[in-house]
Amino acid sequence: MDLIKTSLNREYAIRFFGVAALFVAFAGWFFYDGKWGYPAENEAVRPICEELVKQNLTAEEWMSTEKYGISQLDHAFQQRNVEAPSFYKDAFQSAIREEKEIVKNREWSKAVLLTPVHTPDKIQEQYVSALVSLFAAFIFCMIPLYRQRKTFSFDGETLRFFVADAECAAYPVSEMVIVDRSQWEKRGILKIQMQNNAVVTLDAWHYKGVQAIEKCLPKTETPTSVE
């Protein structure tokens, strides 16, 4: 029979490289927010909040909808063509929901409004997230590249295992005790147990050519030869 050689499954590799590309995109997004997006939003909101604190309203008053049908905070920002940051609304609503005394404290509401929407810690988190995403992208790239170094060949009599084209092990068909196909139909996994109790795993999802090898391997659990 002709020599059968395995190679990295293209579909498997494309999926991993696709996920890696997605993580690179996430990294760019996080970096943009940390470098430009968050600081720009802080600068856009800061002068508005400096004006709003002069109104000397409590959290309850800022979140009241009686006057405009929407909260006074939303209305104040809409008047300046800017959407009210959820950071402030969440802080006020949380205090109101938990019935805290600070909702009637004007100095507290001023302090909230003068707090940057994105604190230095939040900005720093974006850089950390960008690095984590790049690391994840690197891992997803390396996994298929690492698998690519491992290959099998089968000549009808011996299954050979290679790493970076260097032969590392040989598994003669005559020494195969069990050819386990219990996971073959659902997962494309074939397990071969040798006389010395070594177990060889072939995975059709990771490697192209495994299907051809499977067809040539014995169908019994105690094979001695291959026709």
CSV table of C-alpha atoms in Angstrom, one decimal, residues 33-151:
chain,number,residue,atom,x,y,z
A,33,ASP,CA,-10.1,52.6,25.3
A,34,GLY,CA,-7.2,52.9,27.7
A,35,LYS,CA,-5.1,55.2,25.6
A,36,TRP,CA,-7.8,57.4,23.9
A,37,GLY,CA,-11.4,56.4,24.5
A,38,TYR,CA,-11.6,56.6,28.3
A,39,PRO,CA,-9.5,59.7,28.7
A,40,ALA,CA,-11.5,61.4,26.0
A,41,GLU,CA,-14.8,60.5,27.7
A,42,ASN,CA,-13.5,61.8,31.0
A,43,GLU,CA,-12.5,65.1,29.4
A,44,ALA,CA,-16.0,65.5,27.7
A,45,VAL,CA,-17.9,64.9,30.9
A,46,ARG,CA,-15.7,66.7,33.4
A,47,PRO,CA,-16.7,70.3,32.5
A,48,ILE,CA,-20.4,69.3,32.5
A,49,CYS,CA,-20.2,67.8,35.9
A,50,GLU,CA,-18.3,70.9,37.2
A,51,GLU,CA,-21.4,72.9,36.1
A,52,LEU,CA,-23.9,70.5,37.6
A,53,VAL,CA,-22.4,70.5,41.1
A,54,LYS,CA,-23.2,74.2,41.3
A,55,GLN,CA,-26.9,73.2,41.3
A,56,ASN,CA,-26.3,71.7,44.7
A,57,LEU,CA,-28.8,68.8,44.3
A,58,THR,CA,-29.0,65.6,46.2
A,59,ALA,CA,-29.0,62.1,44.7
A,60,GLU,CA,-32.7,61.9,45.1
A,61,GLU,CA,-33.2,65.2,43.3
A,62,TRP,CA,-30.9,64.2,40.5
A,63,MET,CA,-32.8,61.0,39.9
A,64,SER,CA,-36.3,62.5,40.2
A,65,THR,CA,-38.4,62.3,37.1
A,66,GLU,CA,-41.3,64.5,38.2
A,67,LYS,CA,-40.1,67.6,36.4
A,68,TYR,CA,-39.0,66.4,33.0
A,69,GLY,CA,-40.4,62.8,32.7
A,70,ILE,CA,-36.8,61.7,32.8
A,71,SER,CA,-34.3,62.1,35.6
A,72,GLN,CA,-32.9,65.6,36.1
A,73,LEU,CA,-29.4,64.1,35.6
A,74,ASP,CA,-30.4,62.7,32.2
A,75,HIS,CA,-32.1,66.0,31.3
A,76,ALA,CA,-29.0,68.1,32.3
A,77,PHE,CA,-26.7,66.0,30.1
A,78,GLN,CA,-29.2,65.9,27.2
A,79,GLN,CA,-29.3,69.7,27.2
A,80,ARG,CA,-25.6,69.5,26.5
A,81,ASN,CA,-26.0,66.8,23.8
A,82,VAL,CA,-24.2,64.2,25.9
A,83,GLU,CA,-25.6,61.0,27.3
A,84,ALA,CA,-25.5,60.8,31.0
A,85,PRO,CA,-22.8,58.3,32.1
A,86,SER,CA,-24.2,55.2,33.7
A,87,PHE,CA,-21.4,55.6,36.3
A,88,TYR,CA,-23.3,58.4,38.0
A,89,LYS,CA,-26.8,57.1,37.6
A,90,ASP,CA,-25.8,53.7,39.0
A,91,ALA,CA,-24.2,55.3,42.0
A,92,PHE,CA,-27.2,57.4,42.7
A,93,GLN,CA,-29.8,54.6,42.1
A,94,SER,CA,-27.8,52.2,44.2
A,95,ALA,CA,-27.8,54.5,47.1
A,96,ILE,CA,-31.5,55.2,46.7
A,97,ARG,CA,-32.4,51.5,46.3
A,98,GLU,CA,-30.4,50.6,49.5
A,99,GLU,CA,-32.1,53.6,51.3
A,100,LYS,CA,-28.8,55.0,52.4
A,101,GLU,CA,-28.7,58.4,54.2
A,102,ILE,CA,-26.2,59.7,51.7
A,103,VAL,CA,-29.0,60.2,49.1
A,104,LYS,CA,-29.9,63.4,51.0
A,105,ASN,CA,-26.3,64.5,51.4
A,106,ARG,CA,-25.5,67.2,48.9
A,107,GLU,CA,-21.8,67.0,49.4
A,108,TRP,CA,-21.8,63.3,48.6
A,109,SER,CA,-23.7,63.8,45.3
A,110,LYS,CA,-21.1,66.5,44.4
A,111,ALA,CA,-18.3,64.2,45.2
A,112,VAL,CA,-19.8,61.5,42.9
A,113,LEU,CA,-20.2,64.0,40.0
A,114,LEU,CA,-16.6,65.1,40.4
A,115,THR,CA,-15.3,61.6,40.2
A,116,PRO,CA,-14.0,60.7,36.7
A,117,VAL,CA,-16.2,58.3,34.8
A,118,HIS,CA,-13.1,56.2,34.2
A,119,THR,CA,-10.7,56.2,37.1
A,120,PRO,CA,-7.0,55.6,36.7
A,121,ASP,CA,-7.5,52.1,37.9
A,122,LYS,CA,-10.1,51.4,35.2
A,123,ILE,CA,-7.8,52.8,32.6
A,124,GLN,CA,-5.0,50.6,33.8
A,125,GLU,CA,-7.3,47.6,33.6
A,126,GLN,CA,-7.7,48.2,29.9
A,127,TYR,CA,-4.0,47.9,29.4
A,128,VAL,CA,-3.9,44.7,31.5
A,129,SER,CA,-6.9,43.3,29.5
A,130,ALA,CA,-5.0,44.2,26.2
A,131,LEU,CA,-2.0,42.2,27.4
A,132,VAL,CA,-4.1,39.3,28.5
A,133,SER,CA,-5.8,39.2,25.1
A,134,LEU,CA,-2.5,39.3,23.3
A,135,PHE,CA,-1.2,36.4,25.4
A,136,ALA,CA,-4.4,34.4,24.7
A,137,ALA,CA,-3.9,35.2,20.9
A,138,PHE,CA,-0.3,33.9,21.2
A,139,ILE,CA,-1.5,30.7,22.9
A,140,PHE,CA,-4.2,30.0,20.3
A,141,CYS,CA,-1.6,30.5,17.5
A,142,MET,CA,1.0,28.3,19.2
A,143,ILE,CA,-1.3,25.3,19.8
A,144,PRO,CA,-1.8,24.4,16.1
A,145,LEU,CA,1.8,25.3,15.3
A,146,TYR,CA,2.9,22.9,18.1
A,147,ARG,CA,0.6,20.2,16.8
A,148,GLN,CA,1.9,20.7,13.3
A,149,ARG,CA,5.3,19.4,14.4
A,150,LYS,CA,3.7,16.1,15.3
A,151,THR,CA,2.9,13.7,12.5
